[in-house]
């Protein structure tokens, strides 16, 4: 017994000491180590070689034998074999992945279900379309029918890889040649016998097809993409010339194949026992039932076949003269309203063919002027239909009814394609496909939109003015959060008495050339003289400010404007400052240190610093976060930092005293909102500086603060559709508009001119023009929401600034206050902008006069317009009349939209999170039906996690 026990122990030790073996039997796994490459590329339908493999190891790095490893496809298509593999003696488990038939990306996860502590591994496999395929005919060869009619069966092919697997995602090109000469008419006796692919007969009295195609014939698709089974096909309409047609099929798009050839014969006339006279009310509706009238049908439903555009319809009931059928839904592809061929086969006898209009089953756009339609999510955006334009009556040029006289029946639309995803990584590459009856392919290569950039003249003009707070606050705030700096408790500071004019005060100035404030350098200080003390403000000028600044009277006048107009207006909307230094006032510090932050003519006008709310460690102030850090450079006060007057440009960009006095009120309004917002959140939230509002929304609120201060200065209300004349009745009024509100319209104009690609929502502050565009979008968004809120909009903004009990931020904060979903908000503001701004087409620099006209009252004016503070159409038109002196931009302010036509077209779009792209579409008399579908870049419907949006608004 003892010798046997020793023998077993020796065996155990041998295993334990073997190369790569586990230290003991049943040693628990702790790690999965990749053995195969983390990224692999194969051909569709093929398998990975070598297999996907992992090694199971214990805590000492030894192999663990017998561990069950699960392999799962978490994204993409294909199959794995085996799904669960047991690790061998070397700890390796492997599985073979076979790609599906469609090109794309698959992500495979390997894990150990019985060991949740072991982190899983992920592998990526890219399946590419085969570079060589074999094509075979599935059906459709050898068909015969009367000239000008549509063949019943599609020319269908199957593509396979060289190993025999289905080749999906391969583009197949179809072409044809027509008979060179019209042969002698084929008599009825020449019809094919039973067993041929198709036999066609026509009674002598059968009517001719309603409309013959061109003599050469027509295909429903010039290019098709093979499906998961490797199949694809197109339906052919014979030309008016009798004879044999040859249809040639081959792979395209960089894939090689042999060329297949189908034949089809067009007969000059035919006779037979089966006759198709008419279809119901003269048209079909996809996915519904229809009645077919004629003669020679079989009374048993199953003995009749009905083919509609190459697809078999289900025969529900039958008599000798009437058939009831289920019209195919044609749901696989988004196809437009069109004419389709209908034919009946009764045994071996075939009827004549009819071309009949069919209405697709998808949503059709039926909007009046001013109405809009919004579709959300992957399912709703898969297919939208625009009905054909009203027929244009023949007439002499210039006469009513002539094609040139189309104004009354032309329908014009703005189409907004958006992405309501919220995260920075939720960009959405999309494929926009439009199809017309002339070519329903839509499977060709997608064309990318031309990159749009802001005209350098426009960018220079925008940046030549003040760049208030571009990036400084955002970078400073991020540094405070990262360093976990503690705010000062709101009741933890010692009250500071108000200064007197002539007093000298000292403040830290911690912003360096990189435009970021730092907490660690309290050595840089600014000493200044108190120039004016108001009820709510203190104006301090740096002792080193250049000569030529404001006079004593001008300082007092500025303090009065801030006290009497700006601060009351802003605090009534957003609430009072926290008053962290308990002196009841906001300090405005005019210092050359701000001037020096400029770069040539691109100046920095002013800013506030969130770090001035941080605990400095001086005095008896208490920390909101006992475990947080200190910020020695904090001033523990509400301060707005501004440039000094510098008429001689000794510090960089020249700043006249007049410019300083004109721009300061709007600067204070803007920065005061930042101070109020931070004060209501940062000191009282457990998140500290992490509770501050997201950058984009905080900047939007401050832009709105400029507007409300400007309206207060002009004595104008909100909600009255203000025109440009209302804000420019006097030179003084126009100066106030330019000082307080022109910047918002300019920034909105930059956003419109920068589409697509202009930023909207961001947790960072884009520098330069991008930052201005973000502010323009945000201001317009908040103004629209406030106009819709009704009642006293000041309560709306106070709620947004506070963030509620949980200090909501960004999009979630707006959803909380409005009770609406972000997708609905984004769609609504996009429609409002489309209706309120003129449009620039591709390659144009100025909008037409018609584009800048709002819909006039009358039968086509649409529903009554909702309350709004601005008549945006009027303001934009006025600003564009004299671009150099009014808008500040050397170009007309208008929405940049990509024109779409009623033509088959495939576009590649890359829509950023919470962004939109605008398109224009005009349906003129006689325009064909048009279908529009939105899919992922690979051509498949957008996934469940994608958040695409289509909004269509009719403007004319």
PDB file of N, CA and C in Angstrom, residues 222-272:
ATOM      1  N   UNK A 222     -28.500  48.465 -62.065  1.00  0.00           N
ATOM      2  CA  UNK A 222     -27.263  48.328 -62.817  1.00  0.00           C
ATOM      3  C   UNK A 222     -26.192  47.621 -61.989  1.00  0.00           C
ATOM      4  N   UNK A 223     -26.239  47.835 -60.684  1.00  0.00           N
ATOM      5  CA  UNK A 223     -25.304  47.186 -59.761  1.00  0.00           C
ATOM      6  C   UNK A 223     -26.095  46.678 -58.571  1.00  0.00           C
ATOM      7  N   UNK A 224     -25.856  45.438 -58.174  1.00  0.00           N
ATOM      8  CA  UNK A 224     -26.459  44.888 -56.967  1.00  0.00           C
ATOM      9  C   UNK A 224     -25.351  44.323 -56.086  1.00  0.00           C
ATOM     10  N   UNK A 225     -25.633  44.249 -54.810  1.00  0.00           N
ATOM     11  CA  UNK A 225     -24.687  43.647 -53.878  1.00  0.00           C
ATOM     12  C   UNK A 225     -25.257  42.310 -53.430  1.00  0.00           C
ATOM     13  N   UNK A 226     -24.439  41.273 -53.483  1.00  0.00           N
ATOM     14  CA  UNK A 226     -24.922  39.945 -53.125  1.00  0.00           C
ATOM     15  C   UNK A 226     -25.282  39.895 -51.649  1.00  0.00           C
ATOM     16  N   UNK A 227     -26.300  39.077 -51.334  1.00  0.00           N
ATOM     17  CA  UNK A 227     -26.757  38.963 -49.953  1.00  0.00           C
ATOM     18  C   UNK A 227     -25.962  37.897 -49.206  1.00  0.00           C
ATOM     19  N   UNK A 228     -26.455  37.507 -48.035  1.00  0.00           N
ATOM     20  CA  UNK A 228     -25.730  36.553 -47.200  1.00  0.00           C
ATOM     21  C   UNK A 228     -25.583  35.193 -47.872  1.00  0.00           C
ATOM     22  N   UNK A 229     -26.469  34.866 -48.801  1.00  0.00           N
ATOM     23  CA  UNK A 229     -26.370  33.597 -49.527  1.00  0.00           C
ATOM     24  C   UNK A 229     -25.560  33.735 -50.809  1.00  0.00           C
ATOM     25  N   UNK A 230     -24.991  34.913 -51.025  1.00  0.00           N
ATOM     26  CA  UNK A 230     -24.222  35.145 -52.238  1.00  0.00           C
ATOM     27  C   UNK A 230     -25.082  35.428 -53.448  1.00  0.00           C
ATOM     28  N   UNK A 231     -26.371  35.705 -53.238  1.00  0.00           N
ATOM     29  CA  UNK A 231     -27.288  35.882 -54.364  1.00  0.00           C
ATOM     30  C   UNK A 231     -27.535  37.351 -54.660  1.00  0.00           C
ATOM     31  N   UNK A 232     -27.859  37.617 -55.925  1.00  0.00           N
ATOM     32  CA  UNK A 232     -28.233  38.939 -56.360  1.00  0.00           C
ATOM     33  C   UNK A 232     -28.938  38.837 -57.699  1.00  0.00           C
ATOM     34  N   UNK A 233     -29.722  39.836 -58.021  1.00  0.00           N
ATOM     35  CA  UNK A 233     -30.442  39.779 -59.290  1.00  0.00           C
ATOM     36  C   UNK A 233     -31.040  41.106 -59.675  1.00  0.00           C
ATOM     37  N   UNK A 234     -31.476  41.189 -60.923  1.00  0.00           N
ATOM     38  CA  UNK A 234     -32.122  42.385 -61.455  1.00  0.00           C
ATOM     39  C   UNK A 234     -33.196  41.947 -62.432  1.00  0.00           C
ATOM     40  N   UNK A 235     -34.232  42.789 -62.539  1.00  0.00           N
ATOM     41  CA  UNK A 235     -35.348  42.501 -63.432  1.00  0.00           C
ATOM     42  C   UNK A 235     -35.194  43.366 -64.679  1.00  0.00           C
ATOM     43  N   UNK A 236     -35.468  42.767 -65.836  1.00  0.00           N
ATOM     44  CA  UNK A 236     -35.253  43.442 -67.113  1.00  0.00           C
ATOM     45  C   UNK A 236     -36.579  43.751 -67.778  1.00  0.00           C
ATOM     46  N   UNK A 237     -36.677  44.975 -68.298  1.00  0.00           N
ATOM     47  CA  UNK A 237     -37.805  45.358 -69.135  1.00  0.00           C
ATOM     48  C   UNK A 237     -37.324  45.391 -70.578  1.00  0.00           C
ATOM     49  N   UNK A 238     -37.959  44.603 -71.420  1.00  0.00           N
ATOM     50  CA  UNK A 238     -37.557  44.510 -72.815  1.00  0.00           C
ATOM     51  C   UNK A 238     -37.755  45.833 -73.538  1.00  0.00           C
ATOM     52  N   UNK A 239     -36.886  46.079 -74.495  1.00  0.00           N
ATOM     53  CA  UNK A 239     -37.049  47.254 -75.320  1.00  0.00           C
ATOM     54  C   UNK A 239     -38.173  47.073 -76.324  1.00  0.00           C
ATOM     55  N   UNK A 240     -38.426  48.108 -77.085  1.00  0.00           N
ATOM     56  CA  UNK A 240     -39.510  48.058 -78.058  1.00  0.00           C
ATOM     57  C   UNK A 240     -39.115  47.304 -79.322  1.00  0.00           C
ATOM     58  N   UNK A 241     -37.819  46.995 -79.469  1.00  0.00           N
ATOM     59  CA  UNK A 241     -37.351  46.302 -80.656  1.00  0.00           C
ATOM     60  C   UNK A 241     -37.421  44.794 -80.440  1.00  0.00           C
ATOM     61  N   UNK A 242     -38.151  44.050 -81.292  1.00  0.00           N
ATOM     62  CA  UNK A 242     -38.182  42.583 -81.157  1.00  0.00           C
ATOM     63  C   UNK A 242     -36.806  41.985 -81.436  1.00  0.00           C
ATOM     64  N   UNK A 243     -36.597  40.801 -80.883  1.00  0.00           N
ATOM     65  CA  UNK A 243     -35.344  40.102 -81.103  1.00  0.00           C
ATOM     66  C   UNK A 243     -34.738  39.633 -79.796  1.00  0.00           C
ATOM     67  N   UNK A 244     -33.480  39.165 -79.885  1.00  0.00           N
ATOM     68  CA  UNK A 244     -32.819  38.598 -78.709  1.00  0.00           C
ATOM     69  C   UNK A 244     -31.966  39.651 -78.000  1.00  0.00           C
ATOM     70  N   UNK A 245     -32.168  39.743 -76.706  1.00  0.00           N
ATOM     71  CA  UNK A 245     -31.383  40.628 -75.849  1.00  0.00           C
ATOM     72  C   UNK A 245     -30.407  39.776 -75.048  1.00  0.00           C
ATOM     73  N   UNK A 246     -29.190  40.275 -74.893  1.00  0.00           N
ATOM     74  CA  UNK A 246     -28.177  39.566 -74.106  1.00  0.00           C
ATOM     75  C   UNK A 246     -27.854  40.414 -72.871  1.00  0.00           C
ATOM     76  N   UNK A 247     -27.959  39.791 -71.717  1.00  0.00           N
ATOM     77  CA  UNK A 247     -27.671  40.469 -70.456  1.00  0.00           C
ATOM     78  C   UNK A 247     -26.367  39.894 -69.910  1.00  0.00           C
ATOM     79  N   UNK A 248     -25.384  40.752 -69.659  1.00  0.00           N
ATOM     80  CA  UNK A 248     -24.055  40.333 -69.232  1.00  0.00           C
ATOM     81  C   UNK A 248     -23.862  40.671 -67.756  1.00  0.00           C
ATOM     82  N   UNK A 249     -23.319  39.725 -67.010  1.00  0.00           N
ATOM     83  CA  UNK A 249     -23.186  39.869 -65.565  1.00  0.00           C
ATOM     84  C   UNK A 249     -21.755  39.541 -65.161  1.00  0.00           C
ATOM     85  N   UNK A 250     -21.159  40.400 -64.332  1.00  0.00           N
ATOM     86  CA  UNK A 250     -19.814  40.143 -63.823  1.00  0.00           C
ATOM     87  C   UNK A 250     -19.623  40.895 -62.520  1.00  0.00           C
ATOM     88  N   UNK A 251     -18.653  40.452 -61.741  1.00  0.00           N
ATOM     89  CA  UNK A 251     -18.316  41.146 -60.493  1.00  0.00           C
ATOM     90  C   UNK A 251     -17.580  42.438 -60.814  1.00  0.00           C
ATOM     91  N   UNK A 252     -17.690  43.400 -59.929  1.00  0.00           N
ATOM     92  CA  UNK A 252     -17.019  44.679 -60.104  1.00  0.00           C
ATOM     93  C   UNK A 252     -16.493  45.156 -58.759  1.00  0.00           C
ATOM     94  N   UNK A 253     -15.965  46.351 -58.713  1.00  0.00           N
ATOM     95  CA  UNK A 253     -15.452  46.876 -57.459  1.00  0.00           C
ATOM     96  C   UNK A 253     -14.173  46.219 -57.005  1.00  0.00           C
ATOM     97  N   UNK A 254     -13.309  45.832 -57.938  1.00  0.00           N
ATOM     98  CA  UNK A 254     -12.041  45.221 -57.585  1.00  0.00           C
ATOM     99  C   UNK A 254     -12.093  43.727 -57.393  1.00  0.00           C
ATOM    100  N   UNK A 255     -13.243  43.105 -57.630  1.00  0.00           N
ATOM    101  CA  UNK A 255     -13.392  41.649 -57.510  1.00  0.00           C
ATOM    102  C   UNK A 255     -13.450  41.052 -58.906  1.00  0.00           C
ATOM    103  N   UNK A 256     -12.692  39.987 -59.121  1.00  0.00           N
ATOM    104  CA  UNK A 256     -12.637  39.356 -60.445  1.00  0.00           C
ATOM    105  C   UNK A 256     -13.623  38.202 -60.507  1.00  0.00           C
ATOM    106  N   UNK A 257     -14.245  38.037 -61.684  1.00  0.00           N
ATOM    107  CA  UNK A 257     -15.099  36.871 -61.963  1.00  0.00           C
ATOM    108  C   UNK A 257     -15.185  36.700 -63.474  1.00  0.00           C
ATOM    109  N   UNK A 258     -15.633  35.539 -63.880  1.00  0.00           N
ATOM    110  CA  UNK A 258     -15.993  35.364 -65.276  1.00  0.00           C
ATOM    111  C   UNK A 258     -17.270  36.143 -65.561  1.00  0.00           C
ATOM    112  N   UNK A 259     -17.596  36.324 -66.830  1.00  0.00           N
ATOM    113  CA  UNK A 259     -18.819  37.011 -67.226  1.00  0.00           C
ATOM    114  C   UNK A 259     -19.879  35.994 -67.611  1.00  0.00           C
ATOM    115  N   UNK A 260     -21.040  36.099 -66.934  1.00  0.00           N
ATOM    116  CA  UNK A 260     -22.176  35.260 -67.300  1.00  0.00           C
ATOM    117  C   UNK A 260     -23.022  35.991 -68.338  1.00  0.00           C
ATOM    118  N   UNK A 261     -23.791  35.212 -69.078  1.00  0.00           N
ATOM    119  CA  UNK A 261     -24.656  35.807 -70.089  1.00  0.00           C
ATOM    120  C   UNK A 261     -26.036  35.176 -70.029  1.00  0.00           C
ATOM    121  N   UNK A 262     -27.058  36.029 -69.895  1.00  0.00           N
ATOM    122  CA  UNK A 262     -28.453  35.610 -69.984  1.00  0.00           C
ATOM    123  C   UNK A 262     -28.996  36.025 -71.356  1.00  0.00           C
ATOM    124  N   UNK A 263     -30.018  35.310 -71.795  1.00  0.00           N
ATOM    125  CA  UNK A 263     -30.706  35.711 -73.024  1.00  0.00           C
ATOM    126  C   UNK A 263     -32.172  35.943 -72.729  1.00  0.00           C
ATOM    127  N   UNK A 264     -32.771  36.874 -73.450  1.00  0.00           N
ATOM    128  CA  UNK A 264     -34.195  37.157 -73.359  1.00  0.00           C
ATOM    129  C   UNK A 264     -34.683  37.548 -74.740  1.00  0.00           C
ATOM    130  N   UNK A 265     -35.852  37.080 -75.100  1.00  0.00           N
ATOM    131  CA  UNK A 265     -36.373  37.329 -76.434  1.00  0.00           C
ATOM    132  C   UNK A 265     -37.606  38.209 -76.369  1.00  0.00           C
ATOM    133  N   UNK A 266     -37.599  39.267 -77.157  1.00  0.00           N
ATOM    134  CA  UNK A 266     -38.748  40.163 -77.262  1.00  0.00           C
ATOM    135  C   UNK A 266     -39.545  39.764 -78.489  1.00  0.00           C
ATOM    136  N   UNK A 267     -40.831  39.469 -78.298  1.00  0.00           N
ATOM    137  CA  UNK A 267     -41.711  39.055 -79.386  1.00  0.00           C
ATOM    138  C   UNK A 267     -42.497  40.255 -79.900  1.00  0.00           C
ATOM    139  N   UNK A 268     -42.677  40.285 -81.234  1.00  0.00           N
ATOM    140  CA  UNK A 268     -43.451  41.392 -81.810  1.00  0.00           C
ATOM    141  C   UNK A 268     -44.919  41.263 -81.464  1.00  0.00           C
ATOM    142  N   UNK A 269     -45.418  40.033 -81.412  1.00  0.00           N
ATOM    143  CA  UNK A 269     -46.823  39.807 -81.053  1.00  0.00           C
ATOM    144  C   UNK A 269     -46.944  38.367 -80.611  1.00  0.00           C
ATOM    145  N   UNK A 270     -47.979  38.116 -79.877  1.00  0.00           N
ATOM    146  CA  UNK A 270     -48.198  36.748 -79.389  1.00  0.00           C
ATOM    147  C   UNK A 270     -49.673  36.566 -79.113  1.00  0.00           C
ATOM    148  N   UNK A 271     -50.108  35.371 -79.139  1.00  0.00           N
ATOM    149  CA  UNK A 271     -51.492  35.067 -78.824  1.00  0.00           C
ATOM    150  C   UNK A 271     -51.561  33.913 -77.866  1.00  0.00           C
ATOM    151  N   UNK A 272     -52.607  33.860 -77.067  1.00  0.00           N
ATOM    152  CA  UNK A 272     -52.729  32.790 -76.106  1.00  0.00           C
ATOM    153  C   UNK A 272     -54.041  32.865 -75.379  1.00  0.00           C
TER     154      UNK A 272
END
